[in-house]
Amino acid sequence: MKKAIGYAVVLALLLTGCGGSKAAADPALKIGGVTIEDTLSAASVLDVLNGLGGSYEYAEAISCVYDGMDKTYTYENAVVYTYPDGGVDKLMELYCTGGDVQTPAGIALGDSRDQVVETYGDGYTEAGTVLSYEKETASPDNEPASLYFEFTDGKVSAIGIISEHRSE
């Protein structure tokens, strides 16, 4: 009887591992082999993109939420949005539409919607052609950090990350 219970426990443990685990949908991207996380400073993200030899167009506007200027850097295959916080520009969003970009779990431009859901699971929100995997916020007054995928004809056409930031 003890052996039967032991086998049942081992079998139950093995079965709970079936189906594999899903990758964590942490807001991070790998560009040119360098990992960019949502918590990096805007300067660090720009250093990576500039190091890949890209030139950019620059725009700024007075921030509606923060004291200072919101800034936008538009590269050939990426757009970086920043916001001012205590005299430092922080990353708000990185939106990539081309080049050597993928998630740490290996999802890249051109992959299917099914591949994204198979990799990250069904804990997403969907708005039109975008699937977004959001993290819990540190404050209810903040917008959540997220990893998101935009689709064209069922294939990933853009990948982006958004940093947690204060709401309006």
PDB file of C-alpha atoms in Angstrom, residues 48-146:
ATOM      1  CA  VAL A  48      22.965  50.405 -27.819  1.00  0.00           C
ATOM      2  CA  LEU A  49      21.072  51.690 -30.861  1.00  0.00           C
ATOM      3  CA  ASN A  50      23.767  54.233 -31.734  1.00  0.00           C
ATOM      4  CA  GLY A  51      26.388  51.489 -31.371  1.00  0.00           C
ATOM      5  CA  LEU A  52      24.653  49.572 -34.145  1.00  0.00           C
ATOM      6  CA  GLY A  53      25.492  52.423 -36.494  1.00  0.00           C
ATOM      7  CA  GLY A  54      22.058  53.935 -36.688  1.00  0.00           C
ATOM      8  CA  SER A  55      21.280  57.578 -37.189  1.00  0.00           C
ATOM      9  CA  TYR A  56      18.046  59.008 -35.882  1.00  0.00           C
ATOM     10  CA  GLU A  57      15.597  61.860 -36.088  1.00  0.00           C
ATOM     11  CA  TYR A  58      14.899  63.687 -32.847  1.00  0.00           C
ATOM     12  CA  ALA A  59      11.748  65.414 -31.589  1.00  0.00           C
ATOM     13  CA  GLU A  60      10.708  66.768 -28.221  1.00  0.00           C
ATOM     14  CA  ALA A  61       7.616  68.237 -26.606  1.00  0.00           C
ATOM     15  CA  ILE A  62       6.722  69.567 -23.188  1.00  0.00           C
ATOM     16  CA  SER A  63       5.587  66.646 -21.054  1.00  0.00           C
ATOM     17  CA  CYS A  64       1.944  66.599 -20.006  1.00  0.00           C
ATOM     18  CA  VAL A  65       2.709  64.380 -17.009  1.00  0.00           C
ATOM     19  CA  TYR A  66       6.284  65.142 -15.950  1.00  0.00           C
ATOM     20  CA  ASP A  67       8.378  68.293 -15.475  1.00  0.00           C
ATOM     21  CA  GLY A  68      10.525  68.642 -18.575  1.00  0.00           C
ATOM     22  CA  MET A  69      10.541  67.379 -22.131  1.00  0.00           C
ATOM     23  CA  ASP A  70       9.271  64.094 -23.551  1.00  0.00           C
ATOM     24  CA  LYS A  71      11.672  63.011 -26.311  1.00  0.00           C
ATOM     25  CA  THR A  72      11.367  60.760 -29.345  1.00  0.00           C
ATOM     26  CA  TYR A  73      14.283  59.184 -31.231  1.00  0.00           C
ATOM     27  CA  THR A  74      13.261  57.624 -34.543  1.00  0.00           C
ATOM     28  CA  TYR A  75      15.732  55.149 -36.061  1.00  0.00           C
ATOM     29  CA  GLU A  76      15.276  53.146 -39.259  1.00  0.00           C
ATOM     30  CA  ASN A  77      13.942  50.078 -37.391  1.00  0.00           C
ATOM     31  CA  ALA A  78      13.075  51.418 -33.943  1.00  0.00           C
ATOM     32  CA  VAL A  79      11.483  54.304 -32.083  1.00  0.00           C
ATOM     33  CA  VAL A  80      12.496  55.264 -28.538  1.00  0.00           C
ATOM     34  CA  TYR A  81      10.145  57.347 -26.397  1.00  0.00           C
ATOM     35  CA  THR A  82      11.507  58.894 -23.199  1.00  0.00           C
ATOM     36  CA  TYR A  83      10.165  60.933 -20.307  1.00  0.00           C
ATOM     37  CA  PRO A  84      11.926  63.217 -17.807  1.00  0.00           C
ATOM     38  CA  ASP A  85      12.160  62.161 -14.185  1.00  0.00           C
ATOM     39  CA  GLY A  86      14.280  64.086 -11.717  1.00  0.00           C
ATOM     40  CA  GLY A  87      16.594  65.513 -14.374  1.00  0.00           C
ATOM     41  CA  VAL A  88      17.161  62.120 -16.031  1.00  0.00           C
ATOM     42  CA  ASP A  89      15.506  60.828 -19.192  1.00  0.00           C
ATOM     43  CA  LYS A  90      13.925  57.434 -18.632  1.00  0.00           C
ATOM     44  CA  LEU A  91      12.761  54.898 -21.175  1.00  0.00           C
ATOM     45  CA  MET A  92       9.003  54.927 -21.659  1.00  0.00           C
ATOM     46  CA  GLU A  93       8.775  52.751 -24.771  1.00  0.00           C
ATOM     47  CA  LEU A  94      10.934  50.974 -27.321  1.00  0.00           C
ATOM     48  CA  TYR A  95       9.096  49.979 -30.516  1.00  0.00           C
ATOM     49  CA  CYS A  96      10.963  47.845 -33.079  1.00  0.00           C
ATOM     50  CA  THR A  97       9.845  47.102 -36.634  1.00  0.00           C
ATOM     51  CA  GLY A  98      12.971  45.647 -38.224  1.00  0.00           C
ATOM     52  CA  GLY A  99      16.553  44.564 -37.823  1.00  0.00           C
ATOM     53  CA  ASP A 100      18.005  41.958 -35.493  1.00  0.00           C
ATOM     54  CA  VAL A 101      15.373  42.120 -32.735  1.00  0.00           C
ATOM     55  CA  GLN A 102      13.866  39.335 -30.659  1.00  0.00           C
ATOM     56  CA  THR A 103      12.623  38.653 -27.161  1.00  0.00           C
ATOM     57  CA  PRO A 104      14.868  36.823 -24.675  1.00  0.00           C
ATOM     58  CA  ALA A 105      12.645  33.751 -25.282  1.00  0.00           C
ATOM     59  CA  GLY A 106      13.455  33.902 -29.010  1.00  0.00           C
ATOM     60  CA  ILE A 107      10.291  35.373 -30.533  1.00  0.00           C
ATOM     61  CA  ALA A 108      11.311  37.478 -33.545  1.00  0.00           C
ATOM     62  CA  LEU A 109       9.778  39.498 -36.319  1.00  0.00           C
ATOM     63  CA  GLY A 110       7.978  37.181 -38.729  1.00  0.00           C
ATOM     64  CA  ASP A 111       7.015  34.609 -36.096  1.00  0.00           C
ATOM     65  CA  SER A 112       3.361  33.606 -35.927  1.00  0.00           C
ATOM     66  CA  ARG A 113       0.747  34.642 -33.383  1.00  0.00           C
ATOM     67  CA  ASP A 114       0.518  30.978 -32.383  1.00  0.00           C
ATOM     68  CA  GLN A 115       4.265  30.912 -31.637  1.00  0.00           C
ATOM     69  CA  VAL A 116       3.893  33.978 -29.383  1.00  0.00           C
ATOM     70  CA  VAL A 117       0.992  32.452 -27.440  1.00  0.00           C
ATOM     71  CA  GLU A 118       2.749  29.066 -27.246  1.00  0.00           C
ATOM     72  CA  THR A 119       5.837  30.780 -25.820  1.00  0.00           C
ATOM     73  CA  TYR A 120       4.206  33.285 -23.449  1.00  0.00           C
ATOM     74  CA  GLY A 121       0.797  31.783 -22.713  1.00  0.00           C
ATOM     75  CA  ASP A 122      -2.694  33.182 -22.783  1.00  0.00           C
ATOM     76  CA  GLY A 123      -2.271  35.830 -20.078  1.00  0.00           C
ATOM     77  CA  TYR A 124      -2.369  38.675 -22.597  1.00  0.00           C
ATOM     78  CA  THR A 125      -4.690  41.504 -23.429  1.00  0.00           C
ATOM     79  CA  GLU A 126      -5.648  42.027 -27.041  1.00  0.00           C
ATOM     80  CA  ALA A 127      -6.463  45.307 -28.759  1.00  0.00           C
ATOM     81  CA  GLY A 128      -6.898  45.119 -32.501  1.00  0.00           C
ATOM     82  CA  THR A 129      -3.707  43.608 -33.937  1.00  0.00           C
ATOM     83  CA  VAL A 130      -1.689  43.870 -30.698  1.00  0.00           C
ATOM     84  CA  LEU A 131      -1.140  41.290 -27.935  1.00  0.00           C
ATOM     85  CA  SER A 132       0.245  42.741 -24.711  1.00  0.00           C
ATOM     86  CA  TYR A 133       1.697  40.917 -21.703  1.00  0.00           C
ATOM     87  CA  GLU A 134       1.601  43.259 -18.713  1.00  0.00           C
ATOM     88  CA  LYS A 135       3.376  43.070 -15.371  1.00  0.00           C
ATOM     89  CA  GLU A 136       1.799  44.114 -12.097  1.00  0.00           C
ATOM     90  CA  THR A 137       2.412  47.741 -11.215  1.00  0.00           C
ATOM     91  CA  ALA A 138       4.185  48.960  -8.112  1.00  0.00           C
ATOM     92  CA  SER A 139       1.456  51.584  -7.681  1.00  0.00           C
ATOM     93  CA  PRO A 140      -2.167  51.744  -8.824  1.00  0.00           C
ATOM     94  CA  ASP A 141      -1.353  55.233 -10.180  1.00  0.00           C
ATOM     95  CA  ASN A 142       1.101  53.761 -12.710  1.00  0.00           C
ATOM     96  CA  GLU A 143       0.773  52.298 -16.167  1.00  0.00           C
ATOM     97  CA  PRO A 144       2.185  48.741 -16.195  1.00  0.00           C
ATOM     98  CA  ALA A 145       5.403  47.631 -17.811  1.00  0.00           C
ATOM     99  CA  SER A 146       4.659  45.368 -20.745  1.00  0.00           C
TER     100      SER A 146
END
